[in-house]
PDB file of C-alpha atoms and ligand atoms in Angstrom:
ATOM      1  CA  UNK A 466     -23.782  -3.518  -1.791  1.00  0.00           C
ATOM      2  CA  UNK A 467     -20.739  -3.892  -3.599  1.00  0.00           C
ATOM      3  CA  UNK A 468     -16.987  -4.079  -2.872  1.00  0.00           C
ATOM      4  CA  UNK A 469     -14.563  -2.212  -5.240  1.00  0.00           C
ATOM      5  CA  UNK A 470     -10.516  -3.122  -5.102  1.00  0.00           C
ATOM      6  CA  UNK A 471      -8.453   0.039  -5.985  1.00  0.00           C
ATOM      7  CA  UNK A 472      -5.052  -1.516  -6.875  1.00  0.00           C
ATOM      8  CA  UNK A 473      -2.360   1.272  -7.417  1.00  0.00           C
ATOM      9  CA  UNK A 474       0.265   0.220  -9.610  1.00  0.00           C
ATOM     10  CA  UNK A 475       1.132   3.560 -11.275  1.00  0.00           C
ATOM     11  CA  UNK A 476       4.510   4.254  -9.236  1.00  0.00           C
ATOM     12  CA  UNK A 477       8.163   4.365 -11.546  1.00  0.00           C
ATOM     13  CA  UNK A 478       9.825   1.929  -9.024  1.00  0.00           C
ATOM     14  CA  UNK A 479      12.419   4.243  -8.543  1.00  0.00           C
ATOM     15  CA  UNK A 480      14.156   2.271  -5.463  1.00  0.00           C
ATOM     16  CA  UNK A 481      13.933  -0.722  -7.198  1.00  0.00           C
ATOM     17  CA  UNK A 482      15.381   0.592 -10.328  1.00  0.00           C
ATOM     18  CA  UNK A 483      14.407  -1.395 -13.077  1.00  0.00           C
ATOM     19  CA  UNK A 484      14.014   0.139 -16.399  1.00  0.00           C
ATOM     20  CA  UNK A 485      10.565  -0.399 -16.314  1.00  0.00           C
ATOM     21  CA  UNK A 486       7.919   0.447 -13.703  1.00  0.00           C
ATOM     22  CA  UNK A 487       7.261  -1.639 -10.248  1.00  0.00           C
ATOM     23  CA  UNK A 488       3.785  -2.902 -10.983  1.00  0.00           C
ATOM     24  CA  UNK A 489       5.211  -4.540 -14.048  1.00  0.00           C
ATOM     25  CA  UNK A 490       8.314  -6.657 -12.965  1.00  0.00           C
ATOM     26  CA  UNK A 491       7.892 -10.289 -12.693  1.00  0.00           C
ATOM     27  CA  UNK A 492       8.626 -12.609  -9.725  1.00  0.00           C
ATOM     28  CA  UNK A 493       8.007 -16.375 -11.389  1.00  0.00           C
ATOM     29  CA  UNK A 494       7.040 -14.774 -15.023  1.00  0.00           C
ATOM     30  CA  UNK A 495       4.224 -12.915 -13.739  1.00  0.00           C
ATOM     31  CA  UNK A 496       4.015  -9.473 -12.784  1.00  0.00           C
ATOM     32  CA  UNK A 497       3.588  -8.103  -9.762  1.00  0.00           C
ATOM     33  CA  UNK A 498       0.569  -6.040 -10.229  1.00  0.00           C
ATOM     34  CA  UNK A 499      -0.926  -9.576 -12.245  1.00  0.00           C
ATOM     35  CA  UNK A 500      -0.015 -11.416  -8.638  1.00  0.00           C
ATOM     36  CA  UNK A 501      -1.954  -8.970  -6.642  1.00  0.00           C
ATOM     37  CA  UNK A 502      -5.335  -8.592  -8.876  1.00  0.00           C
ATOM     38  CA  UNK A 503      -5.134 -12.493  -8.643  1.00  0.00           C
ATOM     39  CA  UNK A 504      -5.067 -12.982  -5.124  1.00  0.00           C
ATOM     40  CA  UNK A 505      -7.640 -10.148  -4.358  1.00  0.00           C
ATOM     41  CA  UNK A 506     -10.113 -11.984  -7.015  1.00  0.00           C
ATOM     42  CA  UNK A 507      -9.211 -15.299  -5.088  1.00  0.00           C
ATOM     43  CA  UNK A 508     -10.623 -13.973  -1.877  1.00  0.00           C
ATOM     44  CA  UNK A 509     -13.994 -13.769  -2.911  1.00  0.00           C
ATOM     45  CA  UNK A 510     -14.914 -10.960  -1.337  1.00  0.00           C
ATOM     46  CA  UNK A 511     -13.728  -8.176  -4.113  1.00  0.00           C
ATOM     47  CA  UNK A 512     -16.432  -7.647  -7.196  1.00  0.00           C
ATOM     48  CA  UNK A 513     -14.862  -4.906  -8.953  1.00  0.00           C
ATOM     49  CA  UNK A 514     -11.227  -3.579  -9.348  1.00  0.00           C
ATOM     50  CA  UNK A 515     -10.056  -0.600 -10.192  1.00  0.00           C
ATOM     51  CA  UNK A 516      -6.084  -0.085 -11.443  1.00  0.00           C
ATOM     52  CA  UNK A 517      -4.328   2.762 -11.828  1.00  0.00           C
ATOM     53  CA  UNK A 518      -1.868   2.122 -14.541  1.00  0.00           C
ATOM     54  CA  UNK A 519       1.550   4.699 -14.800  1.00  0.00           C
ATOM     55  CA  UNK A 520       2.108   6.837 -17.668  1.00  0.00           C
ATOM     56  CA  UNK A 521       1.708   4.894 -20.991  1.00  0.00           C
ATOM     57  CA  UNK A 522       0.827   1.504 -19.391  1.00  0.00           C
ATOM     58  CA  UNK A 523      -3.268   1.671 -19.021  1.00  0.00           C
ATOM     59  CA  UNK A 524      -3.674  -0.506 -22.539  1.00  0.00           C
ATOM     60  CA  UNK A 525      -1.335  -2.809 -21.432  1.00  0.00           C
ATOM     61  CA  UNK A 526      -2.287  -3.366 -18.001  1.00  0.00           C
ATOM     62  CA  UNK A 527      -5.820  -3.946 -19.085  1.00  0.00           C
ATOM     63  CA  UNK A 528      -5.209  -6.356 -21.888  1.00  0.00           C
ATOM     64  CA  UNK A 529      -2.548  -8.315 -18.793  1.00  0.00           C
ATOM     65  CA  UNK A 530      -5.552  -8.772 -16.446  1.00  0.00           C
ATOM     66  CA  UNK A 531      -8.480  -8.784 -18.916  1.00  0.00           C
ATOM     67  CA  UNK A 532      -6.644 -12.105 -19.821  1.00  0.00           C
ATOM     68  CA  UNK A 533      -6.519 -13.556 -17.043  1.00  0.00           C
ATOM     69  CA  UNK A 534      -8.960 -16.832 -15.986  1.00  0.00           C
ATOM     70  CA  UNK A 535      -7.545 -16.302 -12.290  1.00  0.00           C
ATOM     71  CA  UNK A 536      -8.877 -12.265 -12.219  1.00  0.00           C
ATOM     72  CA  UNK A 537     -12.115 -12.769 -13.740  1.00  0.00           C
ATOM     73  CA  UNK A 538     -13.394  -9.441 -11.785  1.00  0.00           C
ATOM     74  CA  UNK A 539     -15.326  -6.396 -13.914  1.00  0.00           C
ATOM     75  CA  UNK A 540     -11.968  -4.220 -14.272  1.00  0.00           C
ATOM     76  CA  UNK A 541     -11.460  -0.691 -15.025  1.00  0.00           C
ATOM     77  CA  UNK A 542      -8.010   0.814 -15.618  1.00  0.00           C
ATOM     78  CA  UNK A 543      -7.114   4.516 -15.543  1.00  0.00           C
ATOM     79  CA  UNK A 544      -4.365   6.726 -15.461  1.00  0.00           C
ATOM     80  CA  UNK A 545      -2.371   7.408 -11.826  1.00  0.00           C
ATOM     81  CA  UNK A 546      -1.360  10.535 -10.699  1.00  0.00           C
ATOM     82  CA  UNK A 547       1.880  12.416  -9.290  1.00  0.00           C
ATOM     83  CA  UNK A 548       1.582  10.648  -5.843  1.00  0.00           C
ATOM     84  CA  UNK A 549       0.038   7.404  -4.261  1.00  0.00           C
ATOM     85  CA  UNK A 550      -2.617   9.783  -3.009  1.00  0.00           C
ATOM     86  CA  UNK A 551      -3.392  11.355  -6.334  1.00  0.00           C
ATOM     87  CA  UNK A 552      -3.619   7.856  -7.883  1.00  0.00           C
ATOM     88  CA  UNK A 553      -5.957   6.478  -5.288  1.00  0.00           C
ATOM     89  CA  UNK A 554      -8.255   9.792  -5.788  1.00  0.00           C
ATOM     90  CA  UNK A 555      -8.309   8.887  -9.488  1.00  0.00           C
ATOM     91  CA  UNK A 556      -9.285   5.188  -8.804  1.00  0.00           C
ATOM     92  CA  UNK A 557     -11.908   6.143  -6.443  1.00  0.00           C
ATOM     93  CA  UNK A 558     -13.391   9.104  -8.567  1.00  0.00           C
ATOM     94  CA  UNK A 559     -14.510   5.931 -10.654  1.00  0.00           C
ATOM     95  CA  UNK A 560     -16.466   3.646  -8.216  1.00  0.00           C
ATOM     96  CA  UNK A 561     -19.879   2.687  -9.371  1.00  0.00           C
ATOM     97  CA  UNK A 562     -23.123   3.908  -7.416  1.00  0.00           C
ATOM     98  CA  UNK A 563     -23.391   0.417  -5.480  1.00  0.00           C
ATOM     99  CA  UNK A 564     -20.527  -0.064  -3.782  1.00  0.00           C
ATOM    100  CA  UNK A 565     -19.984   0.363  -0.093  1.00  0.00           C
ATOM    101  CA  UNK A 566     -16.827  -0.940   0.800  1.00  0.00           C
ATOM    102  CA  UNK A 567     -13.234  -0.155  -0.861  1.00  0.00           C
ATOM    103  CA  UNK A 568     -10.344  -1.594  -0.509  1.00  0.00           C
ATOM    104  CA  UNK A 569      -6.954   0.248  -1.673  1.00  0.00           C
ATOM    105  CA  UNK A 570      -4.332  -2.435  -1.904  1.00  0.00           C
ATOM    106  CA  UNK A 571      -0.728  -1.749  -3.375  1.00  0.00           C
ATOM    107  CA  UNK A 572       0.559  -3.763  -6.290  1.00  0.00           C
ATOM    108  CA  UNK A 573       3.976  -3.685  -4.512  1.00  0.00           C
ATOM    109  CA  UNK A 574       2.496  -6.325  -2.009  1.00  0.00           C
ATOM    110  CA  UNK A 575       1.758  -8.915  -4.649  1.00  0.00           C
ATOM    111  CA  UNK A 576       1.936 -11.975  -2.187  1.00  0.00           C
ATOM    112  CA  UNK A 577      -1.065  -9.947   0.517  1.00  0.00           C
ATOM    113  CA  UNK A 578      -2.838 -13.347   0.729  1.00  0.00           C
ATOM    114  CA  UNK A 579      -6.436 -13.971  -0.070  1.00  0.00           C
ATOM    115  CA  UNK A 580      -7.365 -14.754   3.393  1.00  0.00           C
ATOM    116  CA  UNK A 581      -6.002 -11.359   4.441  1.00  0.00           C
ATOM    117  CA  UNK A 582      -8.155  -9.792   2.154  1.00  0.00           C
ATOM    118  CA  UNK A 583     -11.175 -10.999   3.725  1.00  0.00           C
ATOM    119  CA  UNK A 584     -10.472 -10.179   6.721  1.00  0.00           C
ATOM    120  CA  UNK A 585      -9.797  -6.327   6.221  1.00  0.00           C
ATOM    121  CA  UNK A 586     -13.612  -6.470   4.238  1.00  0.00           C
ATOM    122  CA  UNK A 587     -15.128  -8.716   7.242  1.00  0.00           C
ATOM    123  CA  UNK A 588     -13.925  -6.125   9.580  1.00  0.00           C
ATOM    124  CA  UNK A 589     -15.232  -3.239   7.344  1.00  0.00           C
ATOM    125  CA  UNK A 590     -18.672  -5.047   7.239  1.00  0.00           C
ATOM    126  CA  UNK A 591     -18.789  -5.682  11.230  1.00  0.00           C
ATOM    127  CA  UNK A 592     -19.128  -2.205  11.813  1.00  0.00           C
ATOM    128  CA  UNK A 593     -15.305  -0.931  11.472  1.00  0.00           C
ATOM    129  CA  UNK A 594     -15.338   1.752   8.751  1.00  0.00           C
ATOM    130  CA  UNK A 595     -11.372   2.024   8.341  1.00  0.00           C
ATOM    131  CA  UNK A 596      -9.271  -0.765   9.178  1.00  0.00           C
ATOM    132  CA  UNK A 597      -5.472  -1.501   8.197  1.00  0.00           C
ATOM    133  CA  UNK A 598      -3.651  -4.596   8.552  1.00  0.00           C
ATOM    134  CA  UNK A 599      -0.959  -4.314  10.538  1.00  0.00           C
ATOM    135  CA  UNK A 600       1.793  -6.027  12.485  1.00  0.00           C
ATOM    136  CA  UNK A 601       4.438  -6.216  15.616  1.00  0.00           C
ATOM    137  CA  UNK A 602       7.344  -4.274  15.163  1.00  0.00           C
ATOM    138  CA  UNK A 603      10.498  -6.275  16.009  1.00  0.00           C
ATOM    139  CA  UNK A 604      13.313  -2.737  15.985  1.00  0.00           C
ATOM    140  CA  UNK A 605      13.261  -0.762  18.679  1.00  0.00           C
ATOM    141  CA  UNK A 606      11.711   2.767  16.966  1.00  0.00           C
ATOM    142  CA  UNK A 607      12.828   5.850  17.919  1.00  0.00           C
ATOM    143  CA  UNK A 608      11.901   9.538  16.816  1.00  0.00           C
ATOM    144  CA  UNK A 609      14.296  12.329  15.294  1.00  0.00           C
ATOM    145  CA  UNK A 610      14.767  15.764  14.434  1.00  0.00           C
ATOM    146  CA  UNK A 611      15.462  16.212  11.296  1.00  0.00           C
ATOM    147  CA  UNK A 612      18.058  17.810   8.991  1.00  0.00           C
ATOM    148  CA  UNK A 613      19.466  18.662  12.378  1.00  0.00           C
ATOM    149  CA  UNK A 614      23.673  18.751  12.552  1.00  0.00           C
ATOM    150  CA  UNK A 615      25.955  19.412  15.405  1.00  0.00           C
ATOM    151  CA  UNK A 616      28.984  18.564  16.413  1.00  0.00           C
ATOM    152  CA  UNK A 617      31.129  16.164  19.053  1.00  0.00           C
ATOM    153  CA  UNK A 618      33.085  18.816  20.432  1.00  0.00           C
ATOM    154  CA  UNK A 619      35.619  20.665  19.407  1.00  0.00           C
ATOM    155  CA  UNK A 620      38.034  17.981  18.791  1.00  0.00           C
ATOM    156  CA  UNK A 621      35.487  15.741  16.833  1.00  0.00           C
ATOM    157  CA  UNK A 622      37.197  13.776  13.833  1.00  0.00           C
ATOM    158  CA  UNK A 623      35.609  13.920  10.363  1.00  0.00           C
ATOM    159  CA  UNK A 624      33.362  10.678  11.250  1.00  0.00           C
ATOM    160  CA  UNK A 625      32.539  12.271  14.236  1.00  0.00           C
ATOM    161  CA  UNK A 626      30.971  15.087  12.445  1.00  0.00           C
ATOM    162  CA  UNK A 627      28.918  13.154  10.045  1.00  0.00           C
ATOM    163  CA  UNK A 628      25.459  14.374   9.918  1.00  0.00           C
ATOM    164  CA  UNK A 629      23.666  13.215  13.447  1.00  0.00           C
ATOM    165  CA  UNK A 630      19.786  13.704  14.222  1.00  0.00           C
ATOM    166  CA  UNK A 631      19.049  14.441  17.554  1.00  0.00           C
ATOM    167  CA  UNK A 632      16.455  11.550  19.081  1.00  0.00           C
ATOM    168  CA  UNK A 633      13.438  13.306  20.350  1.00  0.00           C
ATOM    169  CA  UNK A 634      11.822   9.931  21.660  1.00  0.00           C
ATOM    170  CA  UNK A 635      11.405   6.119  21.950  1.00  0.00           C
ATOM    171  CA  UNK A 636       7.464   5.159  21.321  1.00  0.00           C
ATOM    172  CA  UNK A 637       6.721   2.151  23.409  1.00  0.00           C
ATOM    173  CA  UNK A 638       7.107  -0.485  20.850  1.00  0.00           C
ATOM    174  CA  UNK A 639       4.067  -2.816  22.194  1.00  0.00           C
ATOM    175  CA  UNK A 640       2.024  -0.376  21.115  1.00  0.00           C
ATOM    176  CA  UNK A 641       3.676  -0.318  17.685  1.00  0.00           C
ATOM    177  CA  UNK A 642       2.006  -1.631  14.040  1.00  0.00           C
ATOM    178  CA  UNK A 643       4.237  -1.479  11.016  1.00  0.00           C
ATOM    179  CA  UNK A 644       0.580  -1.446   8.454  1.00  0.00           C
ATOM    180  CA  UNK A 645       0.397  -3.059   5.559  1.00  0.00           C
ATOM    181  CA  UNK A 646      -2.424  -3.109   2.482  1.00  0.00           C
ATOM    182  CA  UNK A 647      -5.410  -3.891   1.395  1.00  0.00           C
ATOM    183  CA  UNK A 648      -6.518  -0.869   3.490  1.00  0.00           C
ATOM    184  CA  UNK A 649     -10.453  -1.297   3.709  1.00  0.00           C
ATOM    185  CA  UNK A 650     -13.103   1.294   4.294  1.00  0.00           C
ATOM    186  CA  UNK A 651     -17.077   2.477   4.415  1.00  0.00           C
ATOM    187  CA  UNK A 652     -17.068   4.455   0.486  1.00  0.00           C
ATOM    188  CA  UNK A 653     -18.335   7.488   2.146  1.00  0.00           C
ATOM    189  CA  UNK A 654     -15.626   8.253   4.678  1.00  0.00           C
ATOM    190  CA  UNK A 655     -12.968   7.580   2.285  1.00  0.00           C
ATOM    191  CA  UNK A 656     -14.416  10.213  -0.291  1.00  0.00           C
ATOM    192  CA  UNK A 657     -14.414  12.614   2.351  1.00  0.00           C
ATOM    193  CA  UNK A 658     -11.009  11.571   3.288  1.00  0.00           C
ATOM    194  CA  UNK A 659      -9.741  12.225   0.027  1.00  0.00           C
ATOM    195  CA  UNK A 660     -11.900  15.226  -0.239  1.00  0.00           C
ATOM    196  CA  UNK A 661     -10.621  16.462   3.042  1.00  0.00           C
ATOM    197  CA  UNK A 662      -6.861  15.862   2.145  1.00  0.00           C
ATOM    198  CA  UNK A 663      -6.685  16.605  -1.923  1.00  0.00           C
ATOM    199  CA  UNK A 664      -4.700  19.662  -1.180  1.00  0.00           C
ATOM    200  CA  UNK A 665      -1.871  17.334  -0.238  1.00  0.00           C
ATOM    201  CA  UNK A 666      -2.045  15.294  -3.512  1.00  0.00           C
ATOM    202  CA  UNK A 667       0.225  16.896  -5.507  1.00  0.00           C
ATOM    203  CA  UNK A 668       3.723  16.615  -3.947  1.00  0.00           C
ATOM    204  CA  UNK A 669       5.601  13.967  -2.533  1.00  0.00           C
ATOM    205  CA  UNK A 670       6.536  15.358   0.407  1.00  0.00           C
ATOM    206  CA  UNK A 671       3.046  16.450   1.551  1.00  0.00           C
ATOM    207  CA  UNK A 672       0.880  13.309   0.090  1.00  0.00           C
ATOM    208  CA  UNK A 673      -0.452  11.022   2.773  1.00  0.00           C
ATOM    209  CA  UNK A 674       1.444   7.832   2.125  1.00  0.00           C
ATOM    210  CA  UNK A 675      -1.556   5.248   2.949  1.00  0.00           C
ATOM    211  CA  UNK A 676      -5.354   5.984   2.991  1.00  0.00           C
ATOM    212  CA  UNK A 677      -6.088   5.569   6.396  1.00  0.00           C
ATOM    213  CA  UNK A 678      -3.841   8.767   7.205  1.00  0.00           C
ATOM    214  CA  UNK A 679      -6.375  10.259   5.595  1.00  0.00           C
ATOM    215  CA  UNK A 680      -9.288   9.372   7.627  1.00  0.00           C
ATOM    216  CA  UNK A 681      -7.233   9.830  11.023  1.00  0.00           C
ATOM    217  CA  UNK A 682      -6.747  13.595   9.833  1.00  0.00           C
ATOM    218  CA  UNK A 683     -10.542  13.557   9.674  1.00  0.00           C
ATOM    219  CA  UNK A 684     -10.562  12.722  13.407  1.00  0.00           C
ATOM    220  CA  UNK A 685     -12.122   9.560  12.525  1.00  0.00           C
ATOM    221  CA  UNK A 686     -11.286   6.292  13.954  1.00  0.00           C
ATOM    222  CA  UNK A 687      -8.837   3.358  12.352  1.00  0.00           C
ATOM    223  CA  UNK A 688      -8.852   0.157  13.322  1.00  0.00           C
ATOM    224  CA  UNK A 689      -5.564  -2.450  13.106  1.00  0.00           C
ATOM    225  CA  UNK A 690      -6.335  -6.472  12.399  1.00  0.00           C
ATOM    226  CA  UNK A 691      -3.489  -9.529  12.431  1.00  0.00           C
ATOM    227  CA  UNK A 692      -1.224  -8.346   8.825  1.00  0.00           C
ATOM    228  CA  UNK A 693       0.642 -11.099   7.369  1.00  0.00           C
ATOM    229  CA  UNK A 694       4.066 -11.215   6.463  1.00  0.00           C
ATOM    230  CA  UNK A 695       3.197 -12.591   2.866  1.00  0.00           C
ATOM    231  CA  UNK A 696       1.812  -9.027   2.312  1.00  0.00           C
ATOM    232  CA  UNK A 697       5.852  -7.151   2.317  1.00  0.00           C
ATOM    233  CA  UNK A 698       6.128  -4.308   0.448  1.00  0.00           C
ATOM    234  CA  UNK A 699       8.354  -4.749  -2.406  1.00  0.00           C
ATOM    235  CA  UNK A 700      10.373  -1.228  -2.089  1.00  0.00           C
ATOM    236  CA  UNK A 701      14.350  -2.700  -3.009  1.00  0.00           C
ATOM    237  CA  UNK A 702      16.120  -5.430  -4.994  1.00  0.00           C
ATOM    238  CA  UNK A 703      16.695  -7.148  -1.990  1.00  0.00           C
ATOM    239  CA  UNK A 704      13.134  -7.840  -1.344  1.00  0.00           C
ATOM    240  CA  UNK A 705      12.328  -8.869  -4.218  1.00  0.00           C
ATOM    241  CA  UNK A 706      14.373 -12.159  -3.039  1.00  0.00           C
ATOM    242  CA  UNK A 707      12.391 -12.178  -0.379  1.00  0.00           C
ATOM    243  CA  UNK A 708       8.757 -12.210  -2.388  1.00  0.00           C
ATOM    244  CA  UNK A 709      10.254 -15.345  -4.118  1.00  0.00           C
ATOM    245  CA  UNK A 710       9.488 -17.299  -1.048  1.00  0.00           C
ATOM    246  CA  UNK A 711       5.364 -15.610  -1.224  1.00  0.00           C
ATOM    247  CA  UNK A 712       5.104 -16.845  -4.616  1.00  0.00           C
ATOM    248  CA  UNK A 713       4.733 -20.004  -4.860  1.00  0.00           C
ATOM    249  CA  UNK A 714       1.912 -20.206  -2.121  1.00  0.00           C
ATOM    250  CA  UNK A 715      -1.441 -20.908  -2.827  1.00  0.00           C
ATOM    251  CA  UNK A 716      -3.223 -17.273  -2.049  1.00  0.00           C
TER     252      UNK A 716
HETATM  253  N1  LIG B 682       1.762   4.309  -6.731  1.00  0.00           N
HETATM  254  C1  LIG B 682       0.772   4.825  -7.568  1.00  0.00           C
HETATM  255  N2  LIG B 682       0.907   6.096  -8.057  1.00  0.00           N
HETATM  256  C2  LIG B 682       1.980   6.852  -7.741  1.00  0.00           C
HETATM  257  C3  LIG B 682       2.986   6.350  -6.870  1.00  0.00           C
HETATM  258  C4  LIG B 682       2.845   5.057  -6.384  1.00  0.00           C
HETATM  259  O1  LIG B 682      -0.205   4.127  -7.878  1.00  0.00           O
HETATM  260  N3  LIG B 682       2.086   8.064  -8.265  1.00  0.00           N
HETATM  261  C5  LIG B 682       1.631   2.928  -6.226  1.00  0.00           C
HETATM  262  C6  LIG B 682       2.820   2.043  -6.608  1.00  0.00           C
HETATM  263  O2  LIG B 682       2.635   1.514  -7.911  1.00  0.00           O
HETATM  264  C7  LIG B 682       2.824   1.002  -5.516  1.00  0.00           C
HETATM  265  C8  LIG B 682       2.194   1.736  -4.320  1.00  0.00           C
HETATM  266  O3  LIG B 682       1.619   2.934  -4.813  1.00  0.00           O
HETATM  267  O4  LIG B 682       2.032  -0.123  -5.839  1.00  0.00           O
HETATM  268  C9  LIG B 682       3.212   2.009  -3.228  1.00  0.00           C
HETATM  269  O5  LIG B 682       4.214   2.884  -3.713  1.00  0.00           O
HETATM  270  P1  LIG B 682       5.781   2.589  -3.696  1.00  0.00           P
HETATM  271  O6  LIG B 682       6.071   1.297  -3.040  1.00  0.00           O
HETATM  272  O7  LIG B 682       6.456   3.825  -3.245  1.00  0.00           O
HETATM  273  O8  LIG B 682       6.058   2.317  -5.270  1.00  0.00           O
HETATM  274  P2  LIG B 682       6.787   3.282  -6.303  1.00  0.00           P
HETATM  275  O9  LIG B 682       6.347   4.692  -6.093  1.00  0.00           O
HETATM  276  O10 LIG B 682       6.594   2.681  -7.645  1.00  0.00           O
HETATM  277  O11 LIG B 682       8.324   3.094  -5.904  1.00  0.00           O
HETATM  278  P3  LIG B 682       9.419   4.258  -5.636  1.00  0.00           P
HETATM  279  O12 LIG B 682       8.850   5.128  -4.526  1.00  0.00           O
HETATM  280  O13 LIG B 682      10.661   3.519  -5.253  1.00  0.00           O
HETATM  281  O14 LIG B 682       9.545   5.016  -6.947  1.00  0.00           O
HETATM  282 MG1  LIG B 683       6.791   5.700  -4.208  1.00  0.00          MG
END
């Protein structure tokens, strides 16, 4: 029984626009994908990782957290694909015969604390075999038609006319979790997951954008636990203010 970390970090950071990729931008001289496989290893619950590295960044990715006292974990590092989904296929195509639990956890949320991380595995190990951390929405969330435009009437100004989307709905927002990673899960329902959804791999705008969407298009069940706001996604500049205040936390 053994517990393998996939840790994506192959994305371009496109949003955040940096001239190099995400995974490799520092917040306190560290990187972000360095701040992740540290807290992971600091939970005690990983014993492997797996990274997927982007294009032309596998050496140095390994040699960053190879280094490392605080990562410490048996490592592998491979290439990423076109989409998250491709990437965590890759990473999971190379988990070892003994593990039974893996997490996929996202380099953009350096700051997911250690304490986090065990709970996702805890709740894999009771019994759940996909669970997502996740947490309260505090917007009001409503659903839209897309690529939908009409206009105000006939005398509408220019504003006026701007494209609209028609709102098709307003979900109940008790009942709402904005989820988070590390995403945990039984090894066997996650390969059939990926098996399952590999068709949608290759393009953007068909790729699942987090495992468990996966397994719910199985028919299988996913369970939520508490998130924690330390584990923000870093997507913009502006959050990368925000991860300042994560960093300097003890994991
Ligand atoms: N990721 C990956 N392989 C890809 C795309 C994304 O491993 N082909 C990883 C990213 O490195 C990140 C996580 O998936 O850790 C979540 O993706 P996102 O936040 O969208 O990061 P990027 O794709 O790098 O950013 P952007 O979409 O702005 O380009
Ligand atoms: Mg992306």
């Amino acid at each position: 029984m053994s517990t393998l970390a996939i840790l994506t970090a192959a994305g371009s950071g496109t949003r955040l626009g940096r001239d190099l990729p995400k995974a490799l931008v520092q917040v306190d001289g560290v990187p972000l994908v360095l701040h992740a496989a540290r807290r992971l290893a600091a939970s005690g619950v990983v014993d492997e990782l797996v990274v997927t590295a982007p294009p032309g960044a596998t050496a140095g990715v390994r040699d960053l957290l190879a280094a490392d006292p605080l990562v410490g974990l048996p490592l592998e590092v491979v290439d990423g694909g076109a989409t998250r989904q491709a990437s965590v296929a890759a990473g999971l195509a190379h988990a070892g015969a003994d593990v039974d639990v893996v997490l996929v956890h996202d380099a953009a949320r350096p700051f997911a604390p250690a304490a986090l991380v065990r709970r996702v595995v805890a709740a894999v190990r009771a019994g759940h075999p996909a669970v997502v951390p996740g947490l309260p929405v505090v917007d009001t969330i409503k659903t839209v038609s897309r690529g939908e435009h009409q206009t105000a009437g006939a005398h509408a100004s220019e504003a006026a006319t701007a494209a609209v989307e028609p709102v098709t709905g307003t979900p109940e927002r008790a009942v709402l979790r904005a989820v988070q990673t590390p995403q945990g899960f039984d090894r066997d329902l996650l390969v059939r997951a990926h098996a399952a959804g590999a068709a949608r791999a290759g393009a953007d705008h068909l790729a699942a954008t987090d495992d468990a969407g996966l397994v719910e298009a199985l028919g299988e069940r996913v369970v939520v636990v508490a998130g924690d706001e330390a584990a923000m996604k870093i997507t913009t500049e502006r959050d990368m203010h925000l991860a300042a205040l994560y960093a300097g936390r003890v994991a």
